[in-house]
Short mmCIF file of C-alpha atoms in Angstrom, two decimals:
data_model
loop_
_atom_site.label_atom_id
_atom_site.label_comp_id
_atom_site.label_asym_id
_atom_site.label_seq_id
_atom_site.Cartn_x
_atom_site.Cartn_y
_atom_site.Cartn_z
CA UNK Q 1 110.61 120.91 109.55
CA UNK Q 2 108.50 124.05 109.17
CA UNK Q 3 108.54 123.82 105.35
CA UNK Q 4 106.37 120.70 105.25
CA UNK Q 5 102.65 120.93 104.61
CA UNK Q 6 101.85 119.68 108.14
CA UNK Q 7 105.08 120.04 110.13
CA UNK Q 8 103.43 119.20 113.46
CA UNK Q 9 103.20 115.50 112.49
CA UNK Q 10 106.96 115.21 113.07
CA UNK Q 11 108.96 115.52 116.26
CA UNK Q 12 112.75 115.63 116.42
CA UNK Q 13 115.07 113.82 118.79
CA UNK Q 14 115.54 116.90 120.96
CA UNK Q 15 111.80 117.30 121.47
CA UNK Q 16 111.43 113.65 122.40
CA UNK Q 17 114.37 113.76 124.81
CA UNK Q 18 112.54 116.54 126.68
CA UNK Q 19 109.31 114.49 126.84
CA UNK Q 20 110.58 111.09 127.94
CA UNK Q 21 108.83 111.45 131.30
CA UNK Q 22 105.72 113.18 129.98
CA UNK Q 23 102.70 111.08 131.07
CA UNK Q 24 100.75 112.36 128.07
CA UNK Q 25 103.32 110.98 125.60
CA UNK Q 26 103.58 107.31 124.71
CA UNK Q 27 106.57 106.14 122.66
CA UNK Q 28 105.90 103.13 120.42
CA UNK Q 29 108.64 100.97 118.95
CA UNK Q 30 107.31 98.89 116.07
CA UNK Q 31 109.45 96.01 114.83
CA UNK Q 32 109.30 92.42 113.61
CA UNK Q 33 110.56 91.18 116.98
CA UNK Q 34 111.28 92.65 120.42
CA UNK Q 35 115.00 91.90 120.17
CA UNK Q 36 115.61 93.66 116.87
CA UNK Q 37 116.95 96.72 118.71
CA UNK Q 38 118.23 94.65 121.61
CA UNK Q 39 119.33 96.66 124.66
CA UNK Q 40 118.86 99.90 122.73
CA UNK Q 41 115.26 100.99 123.18
CA UNK Q 42 114.28 104.60 123.72
CA UNK Q 43 113.41 105.02 127.42
CA UNK Q 44 109.69 104.69 128.05
CA UNK Q 45 108.95 102.88 124.80
CA UNK Q 46 106.37 100.12 124.54
CA UNK Q 47 106.75 97.35 121.95
CA UNK Q 48 104.36 96.53 119.12
CA UNK Q 49 105.02 93.54 116.87
CA UNK Q 50 104.46 93.87 113.13
CA UNK Q 51 103.52 90.20 113.02
CA UNK Q 52 101.61 89.32 116.19
CA UNK Q 53 100.01 92.72 116.86
CA UNK Q 54 99.31 94.19 113.43
CA UNK Q 55 99.14 91.29 110.97
CA UNK Q 56 96.84 88.38 110.20
CA UNK Q 57 98.26 84.91 109.44
CA UNK Q 58 98.16 85.66 105.69
CA UNK Q 59 100.29 88.79 106.37
CA UNK Q 60 97.50 91.23 105.56
CA UNK Q 61 97.01 94.06 108.03
CA UNK Q 62 94.72 93.27 110.94
CA UNK Q 63 92.17 96.07 110.80
CA UNK Q 64 89.79 94.64 113.38
CA UNK Q 65 88.76 97.55 115.59
CA UNK Q 66 88.73 95.27 118.64
CA UNK Q 67 92.36 94.34 118.02
CA UNK Q 68 93.33 98.01 117.75
CA UNK Q 69 91.48 98.86 120.96
CA UNK Q 70 93.18 96.00 122.80
CA UNK Q 71 96.61 97.08 121.57
CA UNK Q 72 96.17 100.70 122.60
CA UNK Q 73 94.59 99.77 125.92
CA UNK Q 74 97.49 97.41 126.67
CA UNK Q 75 99.86 100.30 126.03
CA UNK Q 76 98.09 102.65 128.44
CA UNK Q 77 97.04 104.96 125.62
CA UNK Q 78 93.93 107.13 125.87
CA UNK Q 79 92.30 109.34 123.26
CA UNK Q 80 94.34 112.26 124.64
CA UNK Q 81 97.73 110.54 124.51
CA UNK Q 82 100.30 111.74 122.00
CA UNK Q 83 101.79 108.65 120.36
CA UNK Q 84 105.34 109.00 119.01
CA UNK Q 85 106.33 106.15 116.70
CA UNK Q 86 109.75 104.88 115.64
CA UNK Q 87 111.55 101.70 114.63
CA UNK Q 88 114.72 100.34 113.09
CA UNK Q 89 113.43 101.13 109.60
CA UNK Q 90 112.68 104.80 108.83
CA UNK Q 91 109.32 103.74 107.36
CA UNK Q 92 108.01 102.34 110.64
CA UNK Q 93 106.72 105.60 112.07
CA UNK Q 94 104.52 106.20 109.03
CA UNK Q 95 102.91 102.78 109.42
CA UNK Q 96 101.79 103.58 112.96
CA UNK Q 97 100.63 107.04 111.86
CA UNK Q 98 98.42 105.60 109.10
CA UNK Q 99 97.00 102.85 111.28
CA UNK Q 100 96.06 105.09 114.21
CA UNK Q 101 94.73 107.83 111.93
CA UNK Q 102 92.62 105.17 110.23
CA UNK Q 103 90.86 104.61 113.55
CA UNK Q 104 90.54 108.26 114.47
CA UNK Q 105 93.38 108.81 116.93
CA UNK Q 106 94.06 112.55 116.87
CA UNK Q 107 97.55 112.75 118.34
CA UNK Q 108 100.15 110.76 116.42
CA UNK Q 109 103.69 111.88 115.64
CA UNK Q 110 106.61 110.35 113.76
CA UNK Q 111 110.13 110.62 115.17
CA UNK Q 112 112.14 112.30 112.41
CA UNK Q 113 115.32 110.29 112.00
CA UNK Q 114 113.96 107.42 114.05
CA UNK Q 115 116.19 105.09 116.01
CA UNK Q 116 119.13 105.76 113.69
CA UNK Q 117 119.37 109.45 114.58
CA UNK Q 118 118.69 108.80 118.27
CA UNK Q 119 121.65 106.45 118.42
CA UNK Q 120 123.91 108.68 116.30
CA UNK Q 121 123.42 111.44 118.86
CA UNK Q 122 124.32 109.09 121.75
CA UNK Q 123 121.02 109.66 123.47
CA UNK Q 124 119.98 107.37 126.35
CA UNK Q 125 118.76 103.84 125.68
CA UNK Q 126 117.51 101.02 127.91
CA UNK Q 127 117.50 97.24 127.74
CA UNK Q 128 113.82 96.75 128.64
CA UNK Q 129 110.53 98.03 127.31
CA UNK Q 130 108.20 99.94 129.60
CA UNK Q 131 104.77 98.86 130.81
CA UNK Q 132 101.88 101.06 131.86
CA UNK Q 133 98.56 100.67 133.58
CA UNK Q 134 96.02 99.56 130.96
CA UNK Q 135 93.47 102.04 129.65
CA UNK Q 136 90.02 101.44 128.22
CA UNK Q 137 90.62 102.74 124.72
CA UNK Q 138 87.62 103.17 122.42
CA UNK Q 139 88.52 103.60 118.77
CA UNK Q 140 86.43 105.46 116.24
CA UNK Q 141 85.01 103.62 113.22
CA UNK Q 142 87.53 102.98 110.47
CA UNK Q 143 87.92 105.88 108.03
CA UNK Q 144 87.53 104.12 104.70
CA UNK Q 145 88.69 107.27 102.89
CA UNK Q 146 92.29 106.40 103.81
CA UNK Q 147 92.22 103.04 102.00
CA UNK Q 148 91.74 101.88 98.44
CA UNK Q 149 90.50 98.37 97.65
CA UNK Q 150 91.42 95.93 94.91
CA UNK Q 151 88.51 96.62 92.54
CA UNK Q 152 89.30 100.32 92.41
CA UNK Q 153 92.98 99.55 91.91
CA UNK Q 154 92.09 97.42 88.91
CA UNK Q 155 89.91 100.19 87.48
CA UNK Q 156 92.67 102.76 87.99
CA UNK Q 157 95.05 101.00 85.58
CA UNK Q 158 93.36 102.71 82.62
CA UNK Q 159 92.62 106.02 84.39
CA UNK Q 160 95.11 108.79 83.64
CA UNK Q 161 93.95 110.78 86.66
CA UNK Q 162 94.86 107.99 89.09
CA UNK Q 163 98.44 106.90 89.71
CA UNK Q 164 99.58 103.56 91.03
CA UNK Q 165 102.81 104.01 92.96
CA UNK Q 166 104.92 100.91 93.64
CA UNK Q 167 107.22 101.73 96.57
CA UNK Q 168 108.99 98.35 96.88
CA UNK Q 169 112.62 97.71 95.96
CA UNK Q 170 113.64 97.59 92.31
CA UNK Q 171 114.15 93.83 92.63
CA UNK Q 172 110.60 93.35 93.92
CA UNK Q 173 109.20 95.58 91.19
CA UNK Q 174 110.99 93.61 88.47
CA UNK Q 175 109.83 90.33 89.97
CA UNK Q 176 113.29 89.17 91.00
CA UNK Q 177 112.75 89.14 94.74
CA UNK Q 178 109.98 88.59 97.30
CA UNK Q 179 109.95 90.41 100.61
CA UNK Q 180 109.37 87.02 102.19
CA UNK Q 181 108.94 83.49 100.84
CA UNK Q 182 105.45 83.10 99.33
CA UNK Q 183 103.37 80.53 101.21
CA UNK Q 184 102.48 77.49 99.13
CA UNK Q 185 103.82 79.13 95.98
CA UNK Q 186 100.65 81.18 95.49
CA UNK Q 187 102.31 84.55 95.05
CA UNK Q 188 103.36 85.58 91.55
CA UNK Q 189 106.20 87.97 90.76
CA UNK Q 190 106.13 91.36 89.10
CA UNK Q 191 104.10 94.53 89.58
CA UNK Q 192 100.70 96.00 88.79
CA UNK Q 193 100.71 97.13 85.13
CA UNK Q 194 101.26 100.85 84.66
CA UNK Q 195 102.59 101.41 88.16
CA UNK Q 196 105.24 104.08 88.64
CA UNK Q 197 108.15 102.83 90.72
CA UNK Q 198 109.82 105.01 93.38
CA UNK Q 199 111.33 103.06 96.26
CA UNK Q 200 110.10 104.14 99.68
CA UNK Q 201 113.61 104.74 101.04
CA UNK Q 202 114.16 107.44 98.40
CA UNK Q 203 112.48 109.99 100.69
CA UNK Q 204 115.07 109.57 103.47
CA UNK Q 205 118.43 111.30 103.99
CA UNK Q 206 121.53 109.36 104.99
CA UNK Q 207 120.96 110.26 108.66
CA UNK Q 208 117.44 108.77 108.63
CA UNK Q 209 115.60 112.10 108.53
CA UNK Q 210 113.13 113.07 105.82
CA UNK Q 211 114.36 114.94 102.80
CA UNK Q 212 113.32 118.56 102.46
CA UNK Q 213 109.96 119.62 101.06
CA UNK Q 214 111.67 120.80 97.88
CA UNK Q 215 113.59 117.55 97.41
CA UNK Q 216 110.46 115.45 97.97
CA UNK Q 217 108.44 117.60 95.63
CA UNK Q 218 111.07 117.20 92.91
CA UNK Q 219 111.34 113.44 93.48
CA UNK Q 220 107.66 112.87 92.82
CA UNK Q 221 106.82 115.60 90.32
CA UNK Q 222 109.60 114.43 87.99
CA UNK Q 223 107.76 111.11 87.74
CA UNK Q 224 104.39 112.76 87.06
CA UNK Q 225 103.12 112.27 90.60
CA UNK Q 226 101.53 115.64 91.22
CA UNK Q 227 98.91 116.99 93.67
CA UNK Q 228 96.20 117.16 91.01
CA UNK Q 229 96.23 113.37 90.63
CA UNK Q 230 94.83 110.67 92.92
CA UNK Q 231 97.70 108.50 94.15
CA UNK Q 232 97.49 104.88 95.33
CA UNK Q 233 100.75 103.66 96.92
CA UNK Q 234 101.29 99.92 97.35
CA UNK Q 235 104.12 97.64 98.48
CA UNK Q 236 104.25 94.02 99.69
CA UNK Q 237 101.95 94.04 102.73
CA UNK Q 238 100.84 97.67 103.03
CA UNK Q 239 103.42 99.00 105.48
CA UNK Q 240 105.90 100.80 103.24
CA UNK Q 241 102.98 102.17 101.23
CA UNK Q 242 101.40 103.51 104.44
CA UNK Q 243 104.67 105.33 105.04
CA UNK Q 244 104.58 106.91 101.57
CA UNK Q 245 100.90 107.80 102.11
CA UNK Q 246 102.16 109.75 105.15
CA UNK Q 247 104.90 111.47 103.13
CA UNK Q 248 102.62 112.47 100.25
CA UNK Q 249 99.66 113.54 102.33
CA UNK Q 250 101.25 115.15 105.38
CA UNK Q 251 104.72 116.28 104.30
CA UNK Q 252 103.84 117.33 100.75
CA UNK Q 253 100.14 118.06 101.30
CA UNK Q 254 98.77 115.98 98.42
CA UNK Q 255 94.98 116.00 98.91
CA UNK Q 256 94.06 112.69 97.28
CA UNK Q 257 96.17 109.79 98.51
CA UNK Q 258 94.88 106.40 99.66
CA UNK Q 259 96.90 103.42 100.80
CA UNK Q 260 96.38 100.08 99.07
CA UNK Q 261 97.04 98.04 102.19
CA UNK Q 262 96.15 94.81 100.39
CA UNK Q 263 99.18 95.54 98.20
CA UNK Q 264 101.14 92.84 96.36
CA UNK Q 265 100.24 90.30 99.05
CA UNK Q 266 96.67 90.44 97.77
CA UNK Q 267 97.07 91.35 94.09
CA UNK Q 268 99.60 88.65 93.22
CA UNK Q 269 97.32 85.89 94.48
CA UNK Q 270 94.23 86.93 92.50
CA UNK Q 271 93.32 85.05 89.35
CA UNK Q 272 92.40 86.99 86.26
CA UNK Q 273 94.11 90.27 87.15
CA UNK Q 274 96.78 91.75 84.86
CA UNK Q 275 100.43 91.39 85.83
CA UNK Q 276 103.46 93.41 84.79
CA UNK Q 277 106.87 91.81 84.07
CA UNK Q 278 106.03 88.50 85.67
CA UNK Q 279 109.10 86.38 86.43
CA UNK Q 280 108.76 82.67 87.00
CA UNK Q 281 109.21 81.71 90.66
CA UNK Q 282 111.97 79.17 91.32
#
């Protein structure tokens, strides 16, 4: 992992196995539901729900500082705690990294290989999540430099120095599939015009670990996504794009990357904005 721009943002399974009882380390499992990895949680992990903990009813990310403080306090996390994030999807760790960095937490790490590699190595698992004495966490103000909003996304469509990066599946990009059923039929299909498409899972090896620096660099540079450009990743609800923000900024060292957390969930419901390859919803 030493070849990455900021290798310290990753920990491997061996490191984590040696820190399972470290009181200064808090392991976070992020998933849609607590039973997704039923009876196979990493010892000491606390559970965070994508839906009830991190999302609003309209599926946009809940960026209320009070909600973040409550979540971290509930998990016994202080400003000095090293948070190690993982989930069933390799992208999950990057979501937690972006969210906590957004609110100024200094010590966040992503488990390289995630749950997949932990299980492949037959490391210990438990049936129950852990609980800890609550803390009184105080978050820093949101760092708006890590986000890009809809108006700037719209302006970037005609700006050659800014790149829109669609990290959804090919089916989502072409407008053939929704990540989830659109409520009340308000979501249209397609992509933001001019967006380059590289699926988020393209950065992961078969064993769940990140591809090498050289492989990642080739993957993006071949599509014109280079460090001299400003890059705006987006997906369906801002999670997969947060993961690619992490890859571009911390593994490759791209200086100008901001996550469009509003993503397709927001863009597709706006009237008067351009759409690419719209497919009629059945």
